[in-house]
PDB file of C-alpha atoms in Angstrom:
ATOM      1  CA  MET R   1      64.965 136.966  76.119  1.00  0.00           C
ATOM      2  CA  THR R   2      63.041 134.294  77.978  1.00  0.00           C
ATOM      3  CA  SER R   3      61.504 131.145  76.707  1.00  0.00           C
ATOM      4  CA  ALA R   4      58.616 129.217  78.083  1.00  0.00           C
ATOM      5  CA  ILE R   5      57.697 125.633  77.542  1.00  0.00           C
ATOM      6  CA  ARG R   6      54.044 125.227  76.760  1.00  0.00           C
ATOM      7  CA  PRO R   7      52.222 121.914  77.083  1.00  0.00           C
ATOM      8  CA  PHE R   8      51.306 119.976  73.965  1.00  0.00           C
ATOM      9  CA  ARG R   9      47.559 119.918  73.356  1.00  0.00           C
ATOM     10  CA  PRO R  10      45.765 117.475  71.028  1.00  0.00           C
ATOM     11  CA  GLY R  11      44.853 119.261  67.817  1.00  0.00           C
ATOM     12  CA  ASP R  12      47.895 121.591  67.946  1.00  0.00           C
ATOM     13  CA  ARG R  13      49.623 121.809  64.593  1.00  0.00           C
ATOM     14  CA  SER R  14      53.018 122.314  66.216  1.00  0.00           C
ATOM     15  CA  ALA R  15      55.096 120.635  68.871  1.00  0.00           C
ATOM     16  CA  PRO R  16      55.574 122.335  72.258  1.00  0.00           C
ATOM     17  CA  ASP R  17      58.741 124.093  71.012  1.00  0.00           C
ATOM     18  CA  GLY R  18      56.866 125.599  68.064  1.00  0.00           C
ATOM     19  CA  ALA R  19      58.273 123.237  65.436  1.00  0.00           C
ATOM     20  CA  PRO R  20      55.813 121.483  63.123  1.00  0.00           C
ATOM     21  CA  ARG R  21      54.756 118.142  64.582  1.00  0.00           C
ATOM     22  CA  ALA R  22      56.178 116.129  61.679  1.00  0.00           C
ATOM     23  CA  TRP R  23      59.592 117.788  62.125  1.00  0.00           C
ATOM     24  CA  SER R  24      59.540 117.085  65.880  1.00  0.00           C
ATOM     25  CA  ALA R  25      58.675 113.443  65.212  1.00  0.00           C
ATOM     26  CA  ALA R  26      61.560 113.174  62.744  1.00  0.00           C
ATOM     27  CA  ARG R  27      63.952 114.693  65.306  1.00  0.00           C
ATOM     28  CA  ALA R  28      62.721 112.257  67.944  1.00  0.00           C
ATOM     29  CA  LEU R  29      63.265 109.291  65.608  1.00  0.00           C
ATOM     30  CA  MET R  30      66.780 110.479  64.739  1.00  0.00           C
ATOM     31  CA  LEU R  31      67.610 110.909  68.427  1.00  0.00           C
ATOM     32  CA  ALA R  32      66.191 107.478  69.288  1.00  0.00           C
ATOM     33  CA  GLY R  33      68.187 105.916  66.452  1.00  0.00           C
ATOM     34  CA  SER R  34      71.368 107.615  67.598  1.00  0.00           C
ATOM     35  CA  LEU R  35      70.834 106.431  71.154  1.00  0.00           C
ATOM     36  CA  ALA R  36      70.163 102.890  69.963  1.00  0.00           C
ATOM     37  CA  LEU R  37      73.354 102.891  67.909  1.00  0.00           C
ATOM     38  CA  ALA R  38      75.322 104.315  70.831  1.00  0.00           C
ATOM     39  CA  GLY R  39      74.025 101.431  72.944  1.00  0.00           C
ATOM     40  CA  CYS R  40      75.355  98.938  70.373  1.00  0.00           C
ATOM     41  CA  SER R  41      78.858 100.335  70.579  1.00  0.00           C
ATOM     42  CA  GLY R  42      79.380  98.824  74.012  1.00  0.00           C
ATOM     43  CA  THR R  43      80.155 102.146  75.684  1.00  0.00           C
ATOM     44  CA  ALA R  44      77.705 104.228  77.641  1.00  0.00           C
ATOM     45  CA  LEU R  45      76.727 107.638  76.336  1.00  0.00           C
ATOM     46  CA  LEU R  46      77.430 109.172  79.743  1.00  0.00           C
ATOM     47  CA  PRO R  47      80.001 106.995  81.508  1.00  0.00           C
ATOM     48  CA  THR R  48      79.604 106.552  85.242  1.00  0.00           C
ATOM     49  CA  PRO R  49      82.756 107.661  87.031  1.00  0.00           C
ATOM     50  CA  ASP R  50      84.463 104.867  88.901  1.00  0.00           C
ATOM     51  CA  PHE R  51      87.528 106.369  90.510  1.00  0.00           C
ATOM     52  CA  PRO R  52      89.793 104.064  92.520  1.00  0.00           C
ATOM     53  CA  ALA R  53      88.958 104.535  96.200  1.00  0.00           C
ATOM     54  CA  THR R  54      90.759 103.469  99.361  1.00  0.00           C
ATOM     55  CA  PRO R  55      89.159 103.370 102.833  1.00  0.00           C
ATOM     56  CA  VAL R  56      91.159 105.125 105.536  1.00  0.00           C
ATOM     57  CA  ILE R  57      91.418 103.637 109.012  1.00  0.00           C
ATOM     58  CA  LEU R  58      90.087 106.183 111.483  1.00  0.00           C
ATOM     59  CA  ASP R  59      90.060 106.323 115.248  1.00  0.00           C
ATOM     60  CA  GLU R  60      86.263 106.283 115.488  1.00  0.00           C
ATOM     61  CA  SER R  61      86.395 106.388 119.299  1.00  0.00           C
ATOM     62  CA  ALA R  62      88.422 109.609 119.185  1.00  0.00           C
ATOM     63  CA  ALA R  63      85.892 111.059 116.738  1.00  0.00           C
ATOM     64  CA  ALA R  64      83.015 110.077 119.034  1.00  0.00           C
ATOM     65  CA  ALA R  65      84.847 111.642 121.999  1.00  0.00           C
ATOM     66  CA  ALA R  66      85.388 114.907 120.083  1.00  0.00           C
ATOM     67  CA  ILE R  67      81.746 115.036 118.996  1.00  0.00           C
ATOM     68  CA  SER R  68      80.683 114.216 122.572  1.00  0.00           C
ATOM     69  CA  ARG R  69      82.804 117.088 123.942  1.00  0.00           C
ATOM     70  CA  TYR R  70      81.243 119.425 121.383  1.00  0.00           C
ATOM     71  CA  ARG R  71      77.746 118.250 122.317  1.00  0.00           C
ATOM     72  CA  ALA R  72      78.529 118.580 126.059  1.00  0.00           C
ATOM     73  CA  GLY R  73      79.445 122.216 125.430  1.00  0.00           C
ATOM     74  CA  HIS R  74      75.873 122.642 124.209  1.00  0.00           C
ATOM     75  CA  GLY R  75      74.292 120.773 127.135  1.00  0.00           C
ATOM     76  CA  LEU R  76      73.775 117.516 125.203  1.00  0.00           C
ATOM     77  CA  GLY R  77      74.631 113.904 125.954  1.00  0.00           C
ATOM     78  CA  PRO R  78      77.542 111.919 124.555  1.00  0.00           C
ATOM     79  CA  VAL R  79      77.619 109.671 121.499  1.00  0.00           C
ATOM     80  CA  VAL R  80      79.097 106.207 121.079  1.00  0.00           C
ATOM     81  CA  VAL R  81      80.407 104.438 118.005  1.00  0.00           C
ATOM     82  CA  ASP R  82      78.014 102.023 116.311  1.00  0.00           C
ATOM     83  CA  SER R  83      79.518  99.410 113.977  1.00  0.00           C
ATOM     84  CA  SER R  84      76.439  99.251 111.710  1.00  0.00           C
ATOM     85  CA  LEU R  85      76.547 103.036 111.285  1.00  0.00           C
ATOM     86  CA  ILE R  86      80.275 102.825 110.502  1.00  0.00           C
ATOM     87  CA  ARG R  87      79.455 100.351 107.725  1.00  0.00           C
ATOM     88  CA  ALA R  88      76.727 102.634 106.370  1.00  0.00           C
ATOM     89  CA  ALA R  89      79.036 105.677 106.531  1.00  0.00           C
ATOM     90  CA  SER R  90      81.830 103.699 104.848  1.00  0.00           C
ATOM     91  CA  LEU R  91      79.572 102.664 101.986  1.00  0.00           C
ATOM     92  CA  GLN R  92      78.388 106.237 101.448  1.00  0.00           C
ATOM     93  CA  ALA R  93      81.892 107.729 101.617  1.00  0.00           C
ATOM     94  CA  ALA R  94      83.066 105.071  99.130  1.00  0.00           C
ATOM     95  CA  SER R  95      80.131 105.755  96.788  1.00  0.00           C
ATOM     96  CA  ASN R  96      80.951 109.466  96.786  1.00  0.00           C
ATOM     97  CA  ALA R  97      84.671 108.806  96.306  1.00  0.00           C
ATOM     98  CA  ARG R  98      84.084 106.483  93.350  1.00  0.00           C
ATOM     99  CA  ALA R  99      81.686 109.027  91.818  1.00  0.00           C
ATOM    100  CA  GLY R 100      84.123 111.883  92.434  1.00  0.00           C
ATOM    101  CA  TYR R 101      81.506 114.222  93.920  1.00  0.00           C
ATOM    102  CA  LEU R 102      79.305 114.621  96.999  1.00  0.00           C
ATOM    103  CA  SER R 103      75.719 113.439  96.983  1.00  0.00           C
ATOM    104  CA  HIS R 104      73.419 112.043  99.648  1.00  0.00           C
ATOM    105  CA  GLU R 105      71.773 109.937  96.942  1.00  0.00           C
ATOM    106  CA  VAL R 106      74.742 108.462  95.044  1.00  0.00           C
ATOM    107  CA  GLY R 107      74.773 105.369  97.258  1.00  0.00           C
ATOM    108  CA  GLY R 108      70.988 105.108  97.312  1.00  0.00           C
ATOM    109  CA  ALA R 109      68.307 106.858  99.313  1.00  0.00           C
ATOM    110  CA  PHE R 110      69.342 107.591 102.907  1.00  0.00           C
ATOM    111  CA  ASP R 111      66.429 105.667 104.444  1.00  0.00           C
ATOM    112  CA  ALA R 112      67.117 102.609 102.292  1.00  0.00           C
ATOM    113  CA  ARG R 113      70.820 102.683 103.152  1.00  0.00           C
ATOM    114  CA  LEU R 114      70.014 102.843 106.865  1.00  0.00           C
ATOM    115  CA  ARG R 115      67.580  99.929 106.617  1.00  0.00           C
ATOM    116  CA  ARG R 116      70.271  97.851 104.865  1.00  0.00           C
ATOM    117  CA  ALA R 117      72.631  98.709 107.724  1.00  0.00           C
ATOM    118  CA  GLY R 118      70.106  97.433 110.269  1.00  0.00           C
ATOM    119  CA  PHE R 119      69.098 100.850 111.576  1.00  0.00           C
ATOM    120  CA  GLY R 120      65.885 100.742 113.575  1.00  0.00           C
ATOM    121  CA  GLY R 121      65.727 104.169 115.179  1.00  0.00           C
ATOM    122  CA  ARG R 122      63.434 107.112 114.634  1.00  0.00           C
ATOM    123  CA  TYR R 123      66.028 109.871 114.253  1.00  0.00           C
ATOM    124  CA  ALA R 124      68.986 109.887 111.891  1.00  0.00           C
ATOM    125  CA  ALA R 125      71.049 112.405 109.974  1.00  0.00           C
ATOM    126  CA  GLU R 126      74.024 112.355 107.650  1.00  0.00           C
ATOM    127  CA  ASN R 127      76.880 114.806 107.209  1.00  0.00           C
ATOM    128  CA  LEU R 128      79.076 114.559 104.131  1.00  0.00           C
ATOM    129  CA  SER R 129      82.205 116.474 103.281  1.00  0.00           C
ATOM    130  CA  ALA R 130      85.057 116.330 100.818  1.00  0.00           C
ATOM    131  CA  GLY R 131      88.577 117.641 100.798  1.00  0.00           C
ATOM    132  CA  SER R 132      89.391 117.794 104.517  1.00  0.00           C
ATOM    133  CA  ALA R 133      92.672 116.100 105.371  1.00  0.00           C
ATOM    134  CA  THR R 134      91.949 115.442 109.072  1.00  0.00           C
ATOM    135  CA  PHE R 135      88.995 114.710 111.306  1.00  0.00           C
ATOM    136  CA  GLU R 136      89.612 117.971 113.175  1.00  0.00           C
ATOM    137  CA  GLU R 137      89.332 119.895 109.902  1.00  0.00           C
ATOM    138  CA  VAL R 138      86.119 118.190 108.806  1.00  0.00           C
ATOM    139  CA  LEU R 139      84.626 118.649 112.287  1.00  0.00           C
ATOM    140  CA  ARG R 140      85.315 122.401 112.100  1.00  0.00           C
ATOM    141  CA  ARG R 141      83.640 122.523 108.667  1.00  0.00           C
ATOM    142  CA  TRP R 142      80.565 120.725 109.971  1.00  0.00           C
ATOM    143  CA  GLN R 143      80.406 123.029 113.002  1.00  0.00           C
ATOM    144  CA  ALA R 144      80.575 126.076 110.707  1.00  0.00           C
ATOM    145  CA  SER R 145      77.716 124.815 108.509  1.00  0.00           C
ATOM    146  CA  ALA R 146      74.264 125.496 109.980  1.00  0.00           C
ATOM    147  CA  GLU R 147      72.664 122.287 108.678  1.00  0.00           C
ATOM    148  CA  HIS R 148      75.588 119.996 109.513  1.00  0.00           C
ATOM    149  CA  ASN R 149      75.916 121.569 112.943  1.00  0.00           C
ATOM    150  CA  ARG R 150      72.189 121.093 113.593  1.00  0.00           C
ATOM    151  CA  ASN R 151      72.633 117.384 112.815  1.00  0.00           C
ATOM    152  CA  MET R 152      75.488 117.032 115.312  1.00  0.00           C
ATOM    153  CA  LEU R 153      73.433 118.839 117.957  1.00  0.00           C
ATOM    154  CA  MET R 154      70.237 116.809 117.583  1.00  0.00           C
ATOM    155  CA  PRO R 155      69.227 116.053 121.194  1.00  0.00           C
ATOM    156  CA  GLN R 156      68.080 112.528 120.260  1.00  0.00           C
ATOM    157  CA  VAL R 157      71.436 111.442 118.840  1.00  0.00           C
ATOM    158  CA  ARG R 158      73.202 108.704 120.796  1.00  0.00           C
ATOM    159  CA  ARG R 159      75.234 106.788 118.176  1.00  0.00           C
ATOM    160  CA  ILE R 160      77.518 107.656 115.286  1.00  0.00           C
ATOM    161  CA  GLY R 161      79.344 106.041 112.438  1.00  0.00           C
ATOM    162  CA  ILE R 162      82.111 107.892 110.620  1.00  0.00           C
ATOM    163  CA  ALA R 163      84.243 107.026 107.625  1.00  0.00           C
ATOM    164  CA  ARG R 164      86.746 108.518 105.204  1.00  0.00           C
ATOM    165  CA  VAL R 165      87.551 107.142 101.785  1.00  0.00           C
ATOM    166  CA  ASP R 166      90.318 108.583  99.645  1.00  0.00           C
ATOM    167  CA  ALA R 167      90.121 108.872  95.871  1.00  0.00           C
ATOM    168  CA  PRO R 168      93.371 110.560  94.729  1.00  0.00           C
ATOM    169  CA  GLY R 169      92.202 110.856  91.111  1.00  0.00           C
ATOM    170  CA  THR R 170      89.294 113.137  92.041  1.00  0.00           C
ATOM    171  CA  ARG R 171      89.085 116.871  92.569  1.00  0.00           C
ATOM    172  CA  TYR R 172      88.544 116.554  96.354  1.00  0.00           C
ATOM    173  CA  LYS R 173      90.834 113.578  97.087  1.00  0.00           C
ATOM    174  CA  ARG R 174      89.133 112.743 100.451  1.00  0.00           C
ATOM    175  CA  PHE R 175      85.459 111.968 101.130  1.00  0.00           C
ATOM    176  CA  TRP R 176      83.883 111.888 104.591  1.00  0.00           C
ATOM    177  CA  ALA R 177      80.553 110.560 105.861  1.00  0.00           C
ATOM    178  CA  LEU R 178      79.128 110.882 109.379  1.00  0.00           C
ATOM    179  CA  ILE R 179      75.862 109.198 110.265  1.00  0.00           C
ATOM    180  CA  LEU R 180      74.187 110.073 113.551  1.00  0.00           C
ATOM    181  CA  SER R 181      71.193 108.288 115.066  1.00  0.00           C
ATOM    182  CA  ASP R 182      69.171 107.805 118.207  1.00  0.00           C
ATOM    183  CA  SER R 183      69.580 104.031 118.463  1.00  0.00           C
TER     184      SER R 183
END
């Protein structure tokens, strides 16, 4: 059985779900009242996860060298480490770790995050991952993923920032972020 949602039209005697309009209004008032009372309790209805997270010190130069070797094997130029991109990657890895899941938006929109980091280039991409214990492991995962691999092989890329943040209380335990850009 399928269900369709139909738009409410003025003059309809029922709400979009088929219930009489008065009944739908009563349900809406009850829901609004419940939400208002939940707000008074001091606890959020849907708590935001805030897992303890610890940044991990990486050898960013070794990561840049490995990515450069990979790019050279595809006829592309090397990358260098950029401290502003490391900060941006660290913030995104930490946001994902504290949330306990991967999302390109959990730390804010990608463009906004790059602007805050001082990014002024035209080309940028972000690879995220969770669970990998080593850089070599996460690099292999990114190489095996068509979209992540395409990011690493963007001809315009010249700079990278990479970070790992651990959150032992989460399902994945380790959260990675790699930001690549042209300047």
